[in-house]
Tab-separated table of C-alpha atoms in Angstrom:
chain	number	residue	atom	x	y	z
A	1	MET	CA	-18.666	41.241	19.186
A	2	ALA	CA	-17.077	38.087	17.855
A	3	ASN	CA	-14.060	40.001	16.559
A	4	GLU	CA	-13.601	41.780	19.831
A	5	ILE	CA	-13.396	38.585	21.826
A	6	ARG	CA	-11.786	36.385	19.219
A	7	PRO	CA	-8.137	36.972	20.146
A	8	GLN	CA	-8.838	35.068	23.355
A	9	ALA	CA	-9.047	31.850	21.411
A	10	ALA	CA	-5.792	32.484	19.628
A	11	ARG	CA	-4.029	33.540	22.820
A	12	ALA	CA	-5.337	30.628	24.775
A	13	SER	CA	-4.138	28.211	22.145
A	14	GLN	CA	-0.714	29.709	21.744
A	15	ALA	CA	0.340	30.974	25.125
A	16	SER	CA	-0.559	27.647	26.753
A	17	PRO	CA	-0.576	29.120	30.246
A	18	ARG	CA	-0.339	26.017	32.432
A	19	PRO	CA	0.259	22.332	31.993
A	20	LEU	CA	-2.939	20.461	32.780
A	21	ASP	CA	-1.168	18.371	35.408
A	22	ASP	CA	-0.554	21.500	37.476
A	23	VAL	CA	-4.217	21.749	38.432
A	24	PRO	CA	-5.156	18.456	40.127
A	25	GLU	CA	-8.946	18.874	40.051
A	26	MET	CA	-8.845	19.622	36.313
A	27	ALA	CA	-6.490	16.699	35.662
A	28	GLU	CA	-8.966	14.536	37.568
A	29	ALA	CA	-11.846	15.835	35.434
A	30	ALA	CA	-9.901	15.175	32.230
A	31	LEU	CA	-9.116	11.636	33.332
A	32	THR	CA	-12.826	10.885	33.757
A	33	LEU	CA	-14.057	12.815	30.733
A	34	MET	CA	-11.590	11.460	28.226
A	35	HIS	CA	-12.678	7.914	28.890
A	36	THR	CA	-14.887	6.897	25.947
A	37	PRO	CA	-16.630	3.529	25.887
A	38	ASN	CA	-16.263	2.088	22.397
A	39	SER	CA	-16.440	-1.168	20.474
A	40	VAL	CA	-12.785	-1.403	19.558
A	41	GLN	CA	-10.413	-0.694	22.415
A	42	GLU	CA	-10.896	1.640	25.345
A	43	MET	CA	-8.104	3.836	26.660
A	44	SER	CA	-6.625	2.799	29.996
A	45	ALA	CA	-6.210	5.411	32.725
A	46	ASP	CA	-2.491	5.237	32.069
A	47	ASP	CA	-2.986	5.984	28.354
A	48	ILE	CA	-5.232	8.926	29.186
A	49	LYS	CA	-2.566	10.306	31.521
A	50	ARG	CA	-0.053	10.051	28.709
A	51	VAL	CA	-2.274	12.230	26.529
A	52	MET	CA	-2.816	14.674	29.387
A	53	ARG	CA	0.915	15.331	29.630
A	54	TRP	CA	0.634	17.029	26.230
A	55	MET	CA	-2.302	19.195	27.256
A	56	ARG	CA	-2.532	22.749	28.556
A	57	LEU	CA	-5.256	24.217	30.716
A	58	VAL	CA	-7.026	27.188	29.137
A	59	THR	CA	-9.755	29.395	30.639
A	60	TYR	CA	-12.311	31.490	28.775
A	61	PRO	CA	-14.658	34.094	30.293
A	62	ALA	CA	-18.407	33.961	29.596
A	63	GLY	CA	-19.153	35.214	26.080
A	64	ALA	CA	-15.686	34.462	24.716
A	65	THR	CA	-15.406	32.959	21.241
A	66	LEU	CA	-13.418	29.742	21.508
A	67	LEU	CA	-13.578	28.940	17.803
A	68	LEU	CA	-14.864	31.087	14.954
A	69	GLU	CA	-16.650	29.644	11.910
A	70	GLY	CA	-14.559	30.166	8.774
A	71	ASP	CA	-11.352	30.878	10.712
A	72	GLN	CA	-8.438	29.494	8.707
A	73	GLU	CA	-5.612	30.734	10.876
A	74	HIS	CA	-6.186	29.359	14.349
A	75	THR	CA	-6.819	25.743	13.414
A	76	GLN	CA	-3.818	24.083	14.981
A	77	PHE	CA	-5.348	23.120	18.299
A	78	MET	CA	-8.319	21.243	19.680
A	79	LEU	CA	-10.029	21.486	23.057
A	80	LEU	CA	-11.486	19.024	25.512
A	81	LEU	CA	-14.180	20.802	27.525
A	82	LEU	CA	-13.603	20.298	31.254
A	83	GLU	CA	-15.948	22.802	32.886
A	84	GLY	CA	-18.776	25.053	31.702
A	85	GLU	CA	-20.967	25.040	28.629
A	86	VAL	CA	-20.345	26.092	25.052
A	87	SER	CA	-22.866	27.087	22.408
A	88	VAL	CA	-22.137	25.723	18.913
A	89	ASP	CA	-23.681	27.673	16.036
A	90	VAL	CA	-23.383	27.792	12.243
A	91	SER	CA	-24.418	30.629	9.957
A	92	MET	CA	-27.481	30.228	7.783
A	93	ALA	CA	-27.025	29.848	4.043
A	94	THR	CA	-26.830	33.265	2.328
A	95	GLY	CA	-29.963	35.368	2.433
A	96	MET	CA	-31.573	38.177	4.366
A	97	PRO	CA	-31.728	38.660	7.236
A	98	PRO	CA	-28.429	36.980	8.078
A	99	GLY	CA	-28.733	34.556	10.960
A	100	THR	CA	-27.242	31.623	12.741
A	101	VAL	CA	-28.539	28.138	13.430
A	102	PRO	CA	-27.901	26.800	16.927
A	103	LEU	CA	-26.509	23.297	16.517
A	104	SER	CA	-26.125	22.412	20.157
A	105	VAL	CA	-24.982	23.447	23.601
A	106	VAL	CA	-22.226	21.116	24.707
A	107	GLY	CA	-20.678	20.476	28.085
A	108	PRO	CA	-17.750	18.739	29.748
A	109	GLY	CA	-16.302	15.814	27.813
A	110	GLN	CA	-16.941	17.261	24.366
A	111	PHE	CA	-14.049	17.770	21.960
A	112	LEU	CA	-14.066	21.037	20.020
A	113	GLY	CA	-11.949	21.917	17.004
A	114	ASP	CA	-10.822	18.366	16.349
A	115	LEU	CA	-11.959	18.440	12.704
A	116	SER	CA	-9.806	21.395	11.684
A	117	LEU	CA	-6.907	19.999	13.672
A	118	LEU	CA	-7.008	16.881	11.521
A	119	ASP	CA	-7.610	18.367	8.082
A	120	GLY	CA	-6.451	21.973	8.431
A	121	ALA	CA	-9.715	23.222	6.890
A	122	PRO	CA	-11.434	26.341	8.285
A	123	ARG	CA	-13.413	25.994	11.510
A	124	SER	CA	-16.881	24.652	10.683
A	125	ALA	CA	-18.822	26.314	13.498
A	126	THR	CA	-18.586	29.114	16.032
A	127	CYS	CA	-18.165	28.029	19.651
A	128	THR	CA	-19.068	30.535	22.354
A	129	ALA	CA	-18.583	30.156	26.111
A	130	VAL	CA	-22.003	30.297	27.812
A	131	GLY	CA	-20.477	30.752	31.270
A	132	GLN	CA	-16.843	30.567	32.293
A	133	VAL	CA	-15.202	27.653	30.536
A	134	ARG	CA	-12.128	25.618	31.355
A	135	ALA	CA	-10.697	23.307	28.743
A	136	ALA	CA	-7.657	21.184	28.001
A	137	ALA	CA	-5.941	22.271	24.779
A	138	LEU	CA	-3.933	19.933	22.581
A	139	SER	CA	-1.832	21.477	19.824
A	140	LEU	CA	-1.329	19.959	16.380
A	141	GLN	CA	2.387	19.745	17.123
A	142	ALA	CA	1.792	17.770	20.315
A	143	PHE	CA	-0.696	15.556	18.513
A	144	LYS	CA	1.817	14.758	15.759
A	145	LEU	CA	4.436	13.822	18.334
A	146	LEU	CA	1.934	11.628	20.146
A	147	VAL	CA	1.127	9.750	16.907
A	148	GLN	CA	4.811	9.237	16.178
A	149	GLN	CA	6.014	8.378	19.645
A	150	GLU	CA	3.066	6.619	21.251
A	151	PRO	CA	0.858	5.213	18.472
A	152	THR	CA	-1.158	2.977	20.792
A	153	VAL	CA	-2.070	5.942	22.969
A	154	ALA	CA	-2.792	8.058	19.886
A	155	CYS	CA	-5.037	5.283	18.566
A	156	GLY	CA	-7.102	5.460	21.737
A	157	LEU	CA	-7.431	9.222	21.456
A	158	LEU	CA	-8.383	8.965	17.783
A	159	LEU	CA	-11.015	6.364	18.586
A	160	GLY	CA	-12.483	8.795	21.105
A	161	ILE	CA	-12.399	11.650	18.599
A	162	ALA	CA	-13.904	9.570	15.779
A	163	GLN	CA	-16.597	8.328	18.065
A	164	ARG	CA	-17.631	11.714	19.384
A	165	THR	CA	-17.589	13.105	15.851
A	166	GLY	CA	-19.897	10.248	14.992
A	167	GLU	CA	-22.248	11.216	17.812
A	168	ARG	CA	-22.385	14.753	16.483
A	169	LEU	CA	-23.026	13.437	12.979
A	170	ARG	CA	-25.888	11.324	14.263
A	171	ALA	CA	-27.385	14.257	16.167
A	172	LEU	CA	-27.074	16.505	13.128
A	173	SER	CA	-28.753	13.915	10.883
A	174	GLU	CA	-31.693	13.835	13.265
A	175	GLN	CA	-31.819	17.617	13.380
A	176	LEU	CA	-31.856	17.672	9.576
A	177	GLY	CA	-34.723	15.186	9.597
A	178	MET	CA	-36.678	17.567	11.824
A	179	TYR	CA	-35.961	20.589	9.638
A	180	ALA	CA	-37.003	18.588	6.569
A	181	ARG	CA	-40.274	17.780	8.307
A	182	VAL	CA	-40.904	21.460	9.085
A	183	VAL	CA	-40.120	22.429	5.473
A	184	SER	CA	-42.559	19.804	4.237
A	185	ASP	CA	-45.306	20.908	6.668
A	186	GLN	CA	-44.841	24.602	5.923
A	187	HIS	CA	-44.923	23.881	2.203
A	188	ALA	CA	-48.314	22.233	2.664
A	189	THR	CA	-49.518	25.222	4.714
A	190	ILE	CA	-48.417	27.662	1.996
A	191	GLU	CA	-50.174	25.622	-0.698
A	192	GLY	CA	-53.318	25.561	1.429
A	193	LEU	CA	-53.270	29.307	2.072
A	194	ARG	CA	-52.674	30.027	-1.624
A	195	ALA	CA	-55.537	27.733	-2.639
A	196	GLY	CA	-57.806	29.408	-0.075
A	197	SER	CA	-57.027	32.930	-1.264
A	198	ARG	CA	-57.803	32.149	-4.917
B	1	MET	CA	-38.431	-3.257	-0.453
B	2	ALA	CA	-35.678	-2.518	2.012
B	3	ASN	CA	-36.424	-5.708	3.934
B	4	GLU	CA	-36.349	-7.748	0.790
B	5	ILE	CA	-32.868	-6.629	-0.175
B	6	ARG	CA	-31.436	-6.167	3.300
B	7	PRO	CA	-30.016	-9.689	3.780
B	8	GLN	CA	-27.461	-8.820	1.084
B	9	ALA	CA	-25.715	-6.473	3.459
B	10	ALA	CA	-25.569	-9.062	6.196
B	11	ARG	CA	-24.395	-11.766	3.836
B	12	ALA	CA	-21.791	-9.595	2.249
B	13	SER	CA	-20.368	-8.657	5.620
B	14	GLN	CA	-20.303	-12.143	7.020
B	15	ALA	CA	-19.504	-14.469	4.160
B	16	SER	CA	-16.522	-12.305	3.124
B	17	PRO	CA	-16.337	-13.898	-0.290
B	18	ARG	CA	-12.843	-12.918	-1.418
B	19	PRO	CA	-9.781	-11.312	0.065
B	20	LEU	CA	-9.305	-7.889	-1.501
B	21	ASP	CA	-5.805	-8.832	-2.632
B	22	ASP	CA	-7.246	-11.505	-4.936
B	23	VAL	CA	-8.592	-8.887	-7.318
B	24	PRO	CA	-5.646	-6.750	-8.441
B	25	GLU	CA	-7.630	-3.896	-9.989
B	26	MET	CA	-9.700	-3.493	-6.826
B	27	ALA	CA	-6.591	-3.690	-4.621
B	28	GLU	CA	-5.102	-0.963	-6.811
B	29	ALA	CA	-8.239	1.179	-6.399
B	30	ALA	CA	-8.188	0.712	-2.622
B	31	LEU	CA	-4.533	1.726	-2.474
B	32	THR	CA	-5.312	5.031	-4.175
B	33	LEU	CA	-8.634	5.703	-2.455
B	34	MET	CA	-7.506	5.015	1.075
B	35	HIS	CA	-4.824	7.648	0.877
B	36	THR	CA	-6.128	10.667	2.819
B	37	PRO	CA	-4.147	13.897	2.935
B	38	ASN	CA	-4.256	15.199	6.496
B	39	SER	CA	-2.480	17.531	8.881
B	40	VAL	CA	-1.116	14.914	11.229
B	41	GLN	CA	0.464	11.945	9.489
B	42	GLU	CA	-0.447	10.408	6.168
B	43	MET	CA	-0.496	6.664	5.639
B	44	SER	CA	2.315	5.236	3.547
B	45	ALA	CA	1.495	2.858	0.676
B	46	ASP	CA	2.945	0.103	2.822
B	47	ASP	CA	0.621	0.953	5.726
B	48	ILE	CA	-2.378	0.991	3.398
B	49	LYS	CA	-1.418	-2.445	2.103
B	50	ARG	CA	-1.288	-3.703	5.672
B	51	VAL	CA	-4.890	-2.557	6.200
B	52	MET	CA	-5.931	-4.097	2.890
B	53	ARG	CA	-4.788	-7.534	4.043
B	54	TRP	CA	-7.655	-7.431	6.540
B	55	MET	CA	-10.263	-6.458	3.947
B	56	ARG	CA	-12.692	-8.497	1.888
B	57	LEU	CA	-14.166	-7.588	-1.476
B	58	VAL	CA	-17.960	-7.382	-1.489
B	59	THR	CA	-20.298	-6.724	-4.438
B	60	TYR	CA	-23.825	-5.328	-4.311
B	61	PRO	CA	-26.309	-5.185	-7.223
B	62	ALA	CA	-28.073	-1.932	-8.091
B	63	GLY	CA	-30.817	-1.192	-5.567
B	64	ALA	CA	-29.298	-3.269	-2.774
B	65	THR	CA	-29.378	-1.893	0.746
B	66	LEU	CA	-25.817	-1.810	2.068
B	67	LEU	CA	-26.747	-0.381	5.465
B	68	LEU	CA	-30.194	0.152	6.959
B	69	GLU	CA	-31.013	3.086	9.266
B	70	GLY	CA	-31.826	1.833	12.761
B	71	ASP	CA	-30.258	-1.610	12.192
B	72	GLN	CA	-28.708	-2.746	15.459
B	73	GLU	CA	-27.642	-6.211	14.413
B	74	HIS	CA	-25.354	-5.822	11.427
B	75	THR	CA	-23.086	-3.136	12.816
B	76	GLN	CA	-19.837	-5.030	13.035
B	77	PHE	CA	-18.347	-4.020	9.707
B	78	MET	CA	-17.522	-0.937	7.707
B	79	LEU	CA	-17.079	-0.464	3.971
B	80	LEU	CA	-14.701	1.469	1.765
B	81	LEU	CA	-16.464	2.212	-1.524
B	82	LEU	CA	-14.295	1.155	-4.458
B	83	GLU	CA	-16.650	1.335	-7.430
B	84	GLY	CA	-20.143	2.681	-8.042
B	85	GLU	CA	-22.310	5.180	-6.215
B	86	VAL	CA	-24.356	4.945	-3.051
B	87	SER	CA	-27.302	7.061	-1.963
B	88	VAL	CA	-27.302	8.017	1.727
B	89	ASP	CA	-30.699	8.896	3.213
B	90	VAL	CA	-32.208	9.455	6.652
B	91	SER	CA	-35.857	9.282	7.602
B	92	MET	CA	-37.742	12.479	8.382
B	93	ALA	CA	-38.762	13.174	11.952
B	94	THR	CA	-42.114	11.560	12.772
B	95	GLY	CA	-45.119	12.923	10.931
B	96	MET	CA	-47.279	12.253	7.924
B	97	PRO	CA	-46.584	11.467	5.190
B	98	PRO	CA	-43.472	9.526	6.169
B	99	GLY	CA	-40.470	10.414	4.056
B	100	THR	CA	-36.742	10.409	3.753
B	101	VAL	CA	-34.185	13.175	3.426
B	102	PRO	CA	-31.423	12.569	0.899
B	103	LEU	CA	-28.149	13.419	2.631
B	104	SER	CA	-25.790	12.740	-0.230
B	105	VAL	CA	-24.759	10.457	-3.042
B	106	VAL	CA	-21.252	9.232	-2.368
B	107	GLY	CA	-18.712	7.531	-4.575
B	108	PRO	CA	-15.399	5.703	-4.447
B	109	GLY	CA	-13.188	6.584	-1.474
B	110	GLN	CA	-16.035	7.094	0.977
B	111	PHE	CA	-16.198	5.039	4.167
B	112	LEU	CA	-19.653	3.749	5.131
B	113	GLY	CA	-20.682	2.269	8.433
B	114	ASP	CA	-17.603	3.422	10.302
B	115	LEU	CA	-19.633	5.137	13.033
B	116	SER	CA	-21.531	2.045	14.133
B	117	LEU	CA	-18.358	-0.006	13.876
B	118	LEU	CA	-16.758	2.250	16.464
B	119	ASP	CA	-19.620	2.735	18.911
B	120	GLY	CA	-21.897	-0.220	18.228
B	121	ALA	CA	-24.918	2.097	17.988
B	122	PRO	CA	-27.604	1.478	15.333
B	123	ARG	CA	-26.848	2.527	11.756
B	124	SER	CA	-27.558	6.257	11.393
B	125	ALA	CA	-28.579	6.271	7.726
B	126	THR	CA	-29.713	3.975	4.942
B	127	CYS	CA	-27.195	3.388	2.160
B	128	THR	CA	-28.515	2.132	-1.175
B	129	ALA	CA	-26.480	1.083	-4.205
B	130	VAL	CA	-27.340	3.383	-7.125
B	131	GLY	CA	-25.668	1.084	-9.691
B	132	GLN	CA	-23.565	-1.997	-9.060
B	133	VAL	CA	-21.215	-1.333	-6.156
B	134	ARG	CA	-17.951	-2.931	-5.157
B	135	ALA	CA	-16.522	-2.224	-1.733
B	136	ALA	CA	-13.814	-3.367	0.645
B	137	ALA	CA	-15.279	-4.599	3.933
B	138	LEU	CA	-13.431	-4.448	7.235
B	139	SER	CA	-14.913	-6.348	10.169
B	140	LEU	CA	-14.866	-5.155	13.759
B	141	GLN	CA	-12.834	-8.205	14.669
B	142	ALA	CA	-10.184	-7.402	12.061
B	143	PHE	CA	-10.161	-3.768	13.151
B	144	LYS	CA	-9.581	-4.740	16.790
B	145	LEU	CA	-6.672	-6.968	15.802
B	146	LEU	CA	-5.212	-4.180	13.692
B	147	VAL	CA	-5.350	-1.760	16.648
B	148	GLN	CA	-3.684	-4.294	18.920
B	149	GLN	CA	-1.059	-5.603	16.545
B	150	GLU	CA	-0.217	-2.643	14.339
B	151	PRO	CA	-1.162	0.546	16.215
B	152	THR	CA	0.746	2.842	13.854
B	153	VAL	CA	-1.158	1.485	10.876
B	154	ALA	CA	-4.437	1.649	12.818
B	155	CYS	CA	-3.666	5.270	13.711
B	156	GLY	CA	-3.383	6.100	10.024
B	157	LEU	CA	-6.683	4.416	9.276
B	158	LEU	CA	-8.383	6.172	12.188
B	159	LEU	CA	-7.054	9.522	11.012
B	160	GLY	CA	-8.625	8.816	7.625
B	161	ILE	CA	-11.914	7.797	9.211
B	162	ALA	CA	-12.024	10.776	11.564
B	163	GLN	CA	-11.221	13.115	8.736
B	164	ARG	CA	-13.855	11.802	6.367
B	165	THR	CA	-16.405	11.828	9.189
B	166	GLY	CA	-15.410	15.459	9.671
B	167	GLU	CA	-16.052	16.189	6.004
B	168	ARG	CA	-19.513	14.688	6.311
B	169	LEU	CA	-20.132	16.724	9.451
B	170	ARG	CA	-19.127	19.900	7.645
B	171	ALA	CA	-21.361	19.080	4.670
B	172	LEU	CA	-24.267	18.309	6.973
B	173	SER	CA	-23.805	21.592	8.871
B	174	GLU	CA	-24.027	23.470	5.574
B	175	GLN	CA	-27.084	21.510	4.556
B	176	LEU	CA	-28.689	22.356	7.903
B	177	GLY	CA	-27.902	26.032	7.297
B	178	MET	CA	-29.761	25.814	3.994
B	179	TYR	CA	-32.771	24.091	5.513
B	180	ALA	CA	-32.869	26.705	8.266
B	181	ARG	CA	-32.908	29.413	5.610
B	182	VAL	CA	-35.799	27.725	3.794
B	183	VAL	CA	-37.726	27.358	7.076
B	184	SER	CA	-37.198	31.039	7.797
B	185	ASP	CA	-38.278	32.125	4.287
B	186	GLN	CA	-41.334	29.864	4.330
B	187	HIS	CA	-42.325	31.257	7.722
B	188	ALA	CA	-42.210	34.795	6.301
B	189	THR	CA	-44.312	33.690	3.305
B	190	ILE	CA	-46.933	32.150	5.591
B	191	GLU	CA	-47.097	35.292	7.721
B	192	GLY	CA	-47.490	37.379	4.553
B	193	LEU	CA	-50.249	35.163	3.140
B	194	ARG	CA	-52.113	35.189	6.465
B	195	ALA	CA	-51.865	38.980	6.721
B	196	GLY	CA	-53.105	39.294	3.108
B	197	SER	CA	-56.123	37.077	3.685
B	198	ARG	CA	-57.309	38.993	6.734
């Protein structure tokens, strides 16, 4: 299933069908969604528009795999979700039966694939379109040029990326706290059942 | 215990005892540790030195709390670990007995407190010095000035922060996958024990 749909992600990232600016309502959405309140320095509308010039509009049908966990090849782009929802899942540690852990369902405003864009490491999670999804894609090449040519604008974008990554890290820490609680509770249950059956 | 030691973190961040440059061996360590290979643009030694001018050297004794989970007040600084190890822990989701989940033990080169510096939200984890720790502190105020005055340098620093945050996010995803596996296995054990006792 994942393999069947996977080429969509690669195609979408490479073919870059339309500049984002060509679709006014999506450009408008990007302008709003890219704004990230932060402690350091917020991007001005003008700065956001400068980033948007480097972006391409990509569309994925429901069920399409935007990013595939472990993928080492298609890591040279990131996405800003503009429309629709995406399920983010990671595989469980080895064991039987194999399974996945749902991390979150994310919507417009979320960045996807930013980690691999920055470090070139394999994708850390699988992202699947829940319904139809529209997103703004930024390639590594465009990102490099932005850093070189417009460092102030790039700084703003990086602040937004770092901050949203931070939000995900916080959410994941909480999720881990909940799992740890369940492990602890189940452990007690198992001990109790074993004691009772002796 | 945490409350007793906590003022250290606040003091260290505010009093800013010594400029990092005053201690050559620590400046040397920072120069090496701040270098972060990445896909976009690596910081030059000169850029790293420009960041270091804004940093202060802080020292924590073994057992000191560098950052306290939930702290909303002392969020206006981040640390680059230069020497020693730090234990990073989060509290378990509500329940009895209360407990913490060890996330990781981190060493030189790790940034701590960068998330709250960027978004002003409460600290997401408690960081405790395992042995004596020396770190380079960067205040929010200094960071803002860096972004305004030297955006190219700030971009390099932000790339390093975003990338290391990404590494932590990846590690946490894996850890969550392992917990999910344990939860699943424990659930099967409980079902088996209950079936056996019927």
